[in-house]
Amino acid sequence: MVVAQFPTARPVAKNIPIAMVNEDQGPMGQKVAKQLTDITKLGTGSQATTIKWTTKPTEQSIKRAMDQEKYYGAIIIPKNFHKTCRWFRKMDNQLK
């Protein structure tokens, strides 16, 4: 006799810890950081995965926390990110 059980429930990840540091002082870095942290859910309904954002002060603090497995992922907005965005915008305008 063989007995098998197939799970009917599908586990959904909730409150996935993600860290972020914004080292950019320009308005573009702050705008990107806000837009990212406003994303708290991926998917819809009861099957949605939720994200728990934590802001860290430095890239080094994120690396330490990642080594301790406190976060599943991290986003680092580097210094002078806004200058890079301006460069891309300038190049895009030149191509038009």
Tab-separated table of C-alpha atoms in Angstrom:
chain	number	residue	atom	x	y	z
A	1	MET	CA	0.000	0.000	0.000
A	2	VAL	CA	1.292	3.467	-0.924
A	3	VAL	CA	0.085	6.646	0.683
A	4	ALA	CA	0.914	10.007	-0.831
A	5	GLN	CA	-0.080	13.455	0.215
A	6	PHE	CA	0.132	16.416	-2.085
A	7	PRO	CA	0.153	19.817	-0.460
A	8	THR	CA	-2.753	21.995	-1.476
A	9	ALA	CA	-1.523	25.161	0.159
A	10	ARG	CA	0.993	27.315	-1.634
A	11	PRO	CA	3.195	29.179	0.792
A	12	VAL	CA	3.524	32.888	0.109
A	13	ALA	CA	6.514	34.899	1.238
A	14	LYS	CA	5.544	37.650	3.656
A	15	ASN	CA	7.619	40.542	4.979
A	16	ILE	CA	10.743	39.726	2.979
A	17	PRO	CA	13.483	41.864	4.558
A	18	ILE	CA	15.205	44.142	2.038
A	19	ALA	CA	17.712	46.829	3.034
A	20	MET	CA	18.520	50.054	1.242
A	21	VAL	CA	21.082	52.797	1.621
A	22	ASN	CA	20.871	56.079	-0.234
A	23	GLU	CA	24.325	57.650	-0.418
A	24	ASP	CA	23.194	60.222	-2.986
A	25	GLN	CA	22.451	63.710	-1.706
A	26	GLY	CA	20.612	64.841	-4.822
A	27	PRO	CA	16.857	64.919	-5.305
A	28	MET	CA	16.987	62.091	-7.862
A	29	GLY	CA	18.446	59.667	-5.311
A	30	GLN	CA	15.761	60.598	-2.799
A	31	LYS	CA	13.035	60.223	-5.413
A	32	VAL	CA	14.257	56.766	-6.440
A	33	ALA	CA	14.568	55.688	-2.794
A	34	LYS	CA	10.995	56.792	-2.067
A	35	GLN	CA	9.628	55.071	-5.155
A	36	LEU	CA	11.356	51.841	-4.203
A	37	THR	CA	10.252	51.840	-0.569
A	38	ASP	CA	6.684	52.591	-1.661
A	39	ILE	CA	6.688	49.125	-3.241
A	40	THR	CA	5.514	46.949	-0.377
A	41	LYS	CA	3.745	44.214	-2.304
A	42	LEU	CA	4.516	42.111	-5.367
A	43	GLY	CA	1.499	40.406	-6.865
A	44	THR	CA	-2.137	40.688	-5.959
A	45	GLY	CA	-4.577	39.379	-3.427
A	46	SER	CA	-3.710	36.731	-0.880
A	47	GLN	CA	-0.899	35.411	-3.088
A	48	ALA	CA	1.013	38.708	-2.947
A	49	THR	CA	4.538	38.716	-1.600
A	50	THR	CA	5.120	41.528	0.879
A	51	ILE	CA	8.367	43.415	1.418
A	52	LYS	CA	9.670	44.914	4.632
A	53	TRP	CA	12.084	47.744	3.823
A	54	THR	CA	14.837	48.859	6.187
A	55	THR	CA	16.965	51.919	5.529
A	56	LYS	CA	20.577	51.631	6.598
A	57	PRO	CA	23.045	54.538	6.967
A	58	THR	CA	25.990	53.123	4.979
A	59	GLU	CA	26.897	50.473	2.450
A	60	GLN	CA	29.189	48.937	5.053
A	61	SER	CA	26.290	48.478	7.489
A	62	ILE	CA	24.348	46.674	4.766
A	63	LYS	CA	27.286	44.386	4.038
A	64	ARG	CA	27.568	43.487	7.738
A	65	ALA	CA	23.835	42.804	7.956
A	66	MET	CA	23.919	40.714	4.769
A	67	ASP	CA	26.816	38.676	6.203
A	68	GLN	CA	24.607	38.005	9.230
A	69	GLU	CA	21.756	36.986	6.876
A	70	LYS	CA	19.412	39.677	8.203
A	71	TYR	CA	18.228	40.613	4.693
A	72	TYR	CA	17.363	38.708	1.552
A	73	GLY	CA	18.616	41.553	-0.609
A	74	ALA	CA	19.821	45.118	-0.649
A	75	ILE	CA	19.757	48.168	-2.870
A	76	ILE	CA	22.524	50.733	-2.775
A	77	ILE	CA	22.002	54.113	-4.393
A	78	PRO	CA	25.576	55.372	-4.828
A	79	LYS	CA	26.972	58.836	-4.265
A	80	ASN	CA	26.500	61.107	-7.266
A	81	PHE	CA	23.720	58.914	-8.638
A	82	HIS	CA	21.956	62.103	-9.711
A	83	LYS	CA	24.927	63.032	-11.916
A	84	THR	CA	24.698	59.687	-13.702
A	85	CYS	CA	20.999	60.266	-14.304
A	86	ARG	CA	21.747	63.680	-15.797
A	87	TRP	CA	24.339	62.135	-18.095
A	88	PHE	CA	21.851	59.536	-19.371
A	89	ARG	CA	19.197	62.215	-19.844
A	90	LYS	CA	21.684	64.346	-21.803
A	91	MET	CA	22.675	61.398	-24.005
A	92	ASP	CA	19.023	60.514	-24.615
A	93	ASN	CA	18.287	64.094	-25.708
A	94	GLN	CA	21.268	64.057	-28.093
A	95	LEU	CA	20.030	60.856	-29.745
A	96	LYS	CA	16.619	62.337	-30.522
